[in-house]
C-alpha atoms as a PDB file:
ATOM      1  CA  MET A   1     -42.627  20.112  23.839  1.00  0.00           C
ATOM      2  CA  PRO A   2     -45.848  18.668  22.399  1.00  0.00           C
ATOM      3  CA  ALA A   3     -49.153  20.363  23.022  1.00  0.00           C
ATOM      4  CA  THR A   4     -51.382  18.644  25.524  1.00  0.00           C
ATOM      5  CA  THR A   5     -55.096  18.423  26.092  1.00  0.00           C
ATOM      6  CA  ASP A   6     -54.673  17.352  29.709  1.00  0.00           C
ATOM      7  CA  LYS A   7     -56.507  19.831  31.947  1.00  0.00           C
ATOM      8  CA  ASP A   8     -54.843  18.770  35.219  1.00  0.00           C
ATOM      9  CA  HIS A   9     -52.473  21.472  36.434  1.00  0.00           C
ATOM     10  CA  TRP A  10     -53.680  23.677  33.568  1.00  0.00           C
ATOM     11  CA  GLY A  11     -51.077  26.399  34.185  1.00  0.00           C
ATOM     12  CA  TRP A  12     -48.184  24.096  33.334  1.00  0.00           C
ATOM     13  CA  ASN A  13     -49.667  22.439  30.258  1.00  0.00           C
ATOM     14  CA  TRP A  14     -48.437  24.640  27.438  1.00  0.00           C
ATOM     15  CA  ASN A  15     -50.280  24.480  24.139  1.00  0.00           C
ATOM     16  CA  ASP A  16     -48.826  25.623  20.794  1.00  0.00           C
ATOM     17  CA  THR A  17     -50.010  29.197  21.323  1.00  0.00           C
ATOM     18  CA  LYS A  18     -48.313  29.403  24.717  1.00  0.00           C
ATOM     19  CA  LEU A  19     -45.071  27.965  23.293  1.00  0.00           C
ATOM     20  CA  VAL A  20     -44.948  30.506  20.465  1.00  0.00           C
ATOM     21  CA  THR A  21     -45.895  33.389  22.754  1.00  0.00           C
ATOM     22  CA  GLU A  22     -43.202  32.508  25.290  1.00  0.00           C
ATOM     23  CA  SER A  23     -40.629  32.108  22.544  1.00  0.00           C
ATOM     24  CA  LEU A  24     -41.452  35.562  21.134  1.00  0.00           C
ATOM     25  CA  PHE A  25     -41.329  36.997  24.654  1.00  0.00           C
ATOM     26  CA  TRP A  26     -37.865  35.563  25.364  1.00  0.00           C
ATOM     27  CA  GLN A  27     -36.649  36.900  22.011  1.00  0.00           C
ATOM     28  CA  THR A  28     -37.998  40.348  23.056  1.00  0.00           C
ATOM     29  CA  ARG A  29     -40.132  40.486  19.928  1.00  0.00           C
ATOM     30  CA  ILE A  30     -43.177  40.955  22.147  1.00  0.00           C
ATOM     31  CA  LEU A  31     -43.317  42.513  25.609  1.00  0.00           C
ATOM     32  CA  SER A  32     -45.523  41.991  28.610  1.00  0.00           C
ATOM     33  CA  LEU A  33     -47.574  45.058  29.490  1.00  0.00           C
ATOM     34  CA  GLY A  34     -48.842  43.624  32.751  1.00  0.00           C
ATOM     35  CA  ARG A  35     -51.653  41.284  33.630  1.00  0.00           C
ATOM     36  CA  ASN A  36     -55.429  41.404  33.359  1.00  0.00           C
ATOM     37  CA  GLN A  37     -57.953  40.687  36.126  1.00  0.00           C
ATOM     38  CA  HIS A  38     -57.557  36.923  35.503  1.00  0.00           C
ATOM     39  CA  PHE A  39     -53.777  37.206  36.000  1.00  0.00           C
ATOM     40  CA  GLU A  40     -53.153  36.518  32.315  1.00  0.00           C
ATOM     41  CA  ARG A  41     -50.289  38.389  30.700  1.00  0.00           C
ATOM     42  CA  ARG A  42     -51.086  41.159  28.249  1.00  0.00           C
ATOM     43  CA  PHE A  43     -48.622  41.292  25.328  1.00  0.00           C
ATOM     44  CA  ALA A  44     -47.783  43.848  22.655  1.00  0.00           C
ATOM     45  CA  PRO A  45     -45.265  43.861  19.800  1.00  0.00           C
ATOM     46  CA  ALA A  46     -41.993  45.351  21.029  1.00  0.00           C
ATOM     47  CA  SER A  47     -41.955  47.758  18.072  1.00  0.00           C
ATOM     48  CA  THR A  48     -45.159  49.435  19.313  1.00  0.00           C
ATOM     49  CA  VAL A  49     -43.785  49.904  22.834  1.00  0.00           C
ATOM     50  CA  ILE A  50     -40.104  50.737  22.328  1.00  0.00           C
ATOM     51  CA  GLN A  51     -38.609  53.053  19.716  1.00  0.00           C
ATOM     52  CA  ALA A  52     -36.866  51.149  16.907  1.00  0.00           C
ATOM     53  CA  GLN A  53     -33.422  52.551  17.740  1.00  0.00           C
ATOM     54  CA  TYR A  54     -33.541  50.780  21.118  1.00  0.00           C
ATOM     55  CA  LEU A  55     -34.563  47.432  19.682  1.00  0.00           C
ATOM     56  CA  GLU A  56     -31.254  47.025  17.845  1.00  0.00           C
ATOM     57  CA  PRO A  57     -28.248  45.892  19.886  1.00  0.00           C
ATOM     58  CA  ALA A  58     -26.087  48.855  20.904  1.00  0.00           C
ATOM     59  CA  HIS A  59     -22.905  46.816  20.440  1.00  0.00           C
ATOM     60  CA  SER A  60     -21.748  43.751  18.578  1.00  0.00           C
ATOM     61  CA  ALA A  61     -21.735  40.454  20.467  1.00  0.00           C
ATOM     62  CA  GLN A  62     -17.930  40.684  20.792  1.00  0.00           C
ATOM     63  CA  GLU A  63     -18.026  44.228  22.166  1.00  0.00           C
ATOM     64  CA  SER A  64     -20.785  43.247  24.593  1.00  0.00           C
ATOM     65  CA  LEU A  65     -18.720  40.279  25.790  1.00  0.00           C
ATOM     66  CA  ARG A  66     -15.673  42.533  26.168  1.00  0.00           C
ATOM     67  CA  ARG A  67     -17.647  44.970  28.318  1.00  0.00           C
ATOM     68  CA  LEU A  68     -19.107  42.195  30.478  1.00  0.00           C
ATOM     69  CA  VAL A  69     -15.703  40.586  31.039  1.00  0.00           C
ATOM     70  CA  LEU A  70     -14.161  43.922  32.056  1.00  0.00           C
ATOM     71  CA  ALA A  71     -17.129  44.704  34.315  1.00  0.00           C
ATOM     72  CA  ALA A  72     -16.768  41.305  36.004  1.00  0.00           C
ATOM     73  CA  VAL A  73     -13.038  41.814  36.604  1.00  0.00           C
ATOM     74  CA  ASP A  74     -13.690  45.346  37.881  1.00  0.00           C
ATOM     75  CA  ALA A  75     -16.271  44.032  40.337  1.00  0.00           C
ATOM     76  CA  LEU A  76     -14.170  41.085  41.480  1.00  0.00           C
ATOM     77  CA  GLY A  77     -10.798  42.843  41.564  1.00  0.00           C
ATOM     78  CA  VAL A  78      -8.786  39.670  40.960  1.00  0.00           C
ATOM     79  CA  ALA A  79     -10.542  36.821  39.188  1.00  0.00           C
ATOM     80  CA  SER A  80      -9.989  33.392  37.712  1.00  0.00           C
ATOM     81  CA  LEU A  81     -11.456  32.539  34.316  1.00  0.00           C
ATOM     82  CA  HIS A  82     -14.165  30.566  36.091  1.00  0.00           C
ATOM     83  CA  CYS A  83     -15.079  33.535  38.302  1.00  0.00           C
ATOM     84  CA  VAL A  84     -15.194  35.899  35.319  1.00  0.00           C
ATOM     85  CA  SER A  85     -17.500  33.623  33.337  1.00  0.00           C
ATOM     86  CA  GLU A  86     -19.748  32.882  36.320  1.00  0.00           C
ATOM     87  CA  TYR A  87     -20.141  36.538  37.308  1.00  0.00           C
ATOM     88  CA  PHE A  88     -22.630  37.103  34.467  1.00  0.00           C
ATOM     89  CA  ARG A  89     -23.228  33.360  33.792  1.00  0.00           C
ATOM     90  CA  LEU A  90     -21.366  33.548  30.467  1.00  0.00           C
ATOM     91  CA  PRO A  91     -20.134  30.505  28.532  1.00  0.00           C
ATOM     92  CA  ALA A  92     -16.558  29.654  29.533  1.00  0.00           C
ATOM     93  CA  ALA A  93     -15.003  29.208  26.071  1.00  0.00           C
ATOM     94  CA  PRO A  94     -15.798  32.694  24.678  1.00  0.00           C
ATOM     95  CA  VAL A  95     -14.803  34.270  28.015  1.00  0.00           C
ATOM     96  CA  LYS A  96     -11.452  32.488  27.924  1.00  0.00           C
ATOM     97  CA  THR A  97     -10.822  33.751  24.387  1.00  0.00           C
ATOM     98  CA  MET A  98     -11.863  37.296  25.312  1.00  0.00           C
ATOM     99  CA  VAL A  99      -9.701  37.347  28.461  1.00  0.00           C
ATOM    100  CA  HIS A 100      -6.683  36.289  26.416  1.00  0.00           C
ATOM    101  CA  GLU A 101      -7.446  39.023  23.846  1.00  0.00           C
ATOM    102  CA  LEU A 102      -7.733  41.600  26.649  1.00  0.00           C
ATOM    103  CA  VAL A 103      -4.414  40.460  28.137  1.00  0.00           C
ATOM    104  CA  HIS A 104      -2.780  40.779  24.718  1.00  0.00           C
ATOM    105  CA  ALA A 105      -4.321  44.272  24.297  1.00  0.00           C
ATOM    106  CA  GLY A 106      -3.064  45.338  27.739  1.00  0.00           C
ATOM    107  CA  GLU A 107      -6.537  45.843  29.223  1.00  0.00           C
ATOM    108  CA  LEU A 108      -6.068  42.949  31.653  1.00  0.00           C
ATOM    109  CA  GLN A 109      -2.976  41.453  33.187  1.00  0.00           C
ATOM    110  CA  ARG A 110      -2.317  37.926  34.322  1.00  0.00           C
ATOM    111  CA  CYS A 111      -1.263  37.417  37.926  1.00  0.00           C
ATOM    112  CA  ARG A 112      -0.680  34.590  40.366  1.00  0.00           C
ATOM    113  CA  VAL A 113      -2.279  34.082  43.758  1.00  0.00           C
ATOM    114  CA  GLU A 114      -0.077  32.451  46.331  1.00  0.00           C
ATOM    115  CA  SER A 115      -0.878  28.781  46.974  1.00  0.00           C
ATOM    116  CA  LEU A 116      -3.241  28.554  43.972  1.00  0.00           C
ATOM    117  CA  THR A 117      -2.197  26.978  40.688  1.00  0.00           C
ATOM    118  CA  GLU A 118      -4.513  28.654  38.173  1.00  0.00           C
ATOM    119  CA  ASP A 119      -3.972  32.044  36.546  1.00  0.00           C
ATOM    120  CA  PHE A 120      -5.889  35.059  37.771  1.00  0.00           C
ATOM    121  CA  TYR A 121      -6.602  38.333  36.015  1.00  0.00           C
ATOM    122  CA  LEU A 122      -6.866  41.944  37.077  1.00  0.00           C
ATOM    123  CA  ARG A 123      -6.899  45.392  35.536  1.00  0.00           C
ATOM    124  CA  PRO A 124      -3.499  47.070  35.044  1.00  0.00           C
ATOM    125  CA  ALA A 125      -2.443  49.184  38.047  1.00  0.00           C
ATOM    126  CA  GLY A 126      -3.560  52.490  36.539  1.00  0.00           C
ATOM    127  CA  ASP A 127      -7.035  51.155  35.704  1.00  0.00           C
ATOM    128  CA  CYS A 128      -8.118  49.802  39.060  1.00  0.00           C
ATOM    129  CA  LEU A 129      -8.765  50.809  42.613  1.00  0.00           C
ATOM    130  CA  PRO A 130      -5.858  51.039  45.078  1.00  0.00           C
ATOM    131  CA  PRO A 131      -4.767  47.672  46.489  1.00  0.00           C
ATOM    132  CA  VAL A 132      -6.520  46.395  49.563  1.00  0.00           C
ATOM    133  CA  THR A 133      -4.849  44.186  52.120  1.00  0.00           C
ATOM    134  CA  TYR A 134      -6.984  41.264  53.185  1.00  0.00           C
ATOM    135  CA  HIS A 135      -6.848  40.339  56.853  1.00  0.00           C
ATOM    136  CA  PRO A 136      -8.682  37.102  57.528  1.00  0.00           C
ATOM    137  CA  HIS A 137     -10.805  36.986  60.617  1.00  0.00           C
ATOM    138  CA  PRO A 138      -8.766  35.395  63.418  1.00  0.00           C
ATOM    139  CA  PHE A 139     -11.533  32.910  64.154  1.00  0.00           C
ATOM    140  CA  ALA A 140     -12.164  31.919  60.528  1.00  0.00           C
ATOM    141  CA  VAL A 141     -11.770  28.245  59.806  1.00  0.00           C
END
């Protein structure tokens, strides 16, 4: 996005400084400490606000994905690949790979839902809540 000198709608016209600042903010290299009296953000380097041990990822990307996939299935109970990836807005391809790895490892199991053609996934019986019977509302369309 090129810098602009246009002063119309000044809040939306990002200059080079704003672009770099926002990029550092989204990378969590700087943090917002609030706003000043002019409603401008106040920033500080993340290393001066948060202890170094918390700035490093607690888990690898694969372990984080594994935990998110399992959390999504736990929350949904029975889920399609699409539902699992959309639960945390994760990219579909890595989720599909992870789900298949979890099925192979026995942490998830594949199941079928009557009248639907795609595969669904759930936690093995010992790892999930007791089954719930769904009774549709009699007036549901």
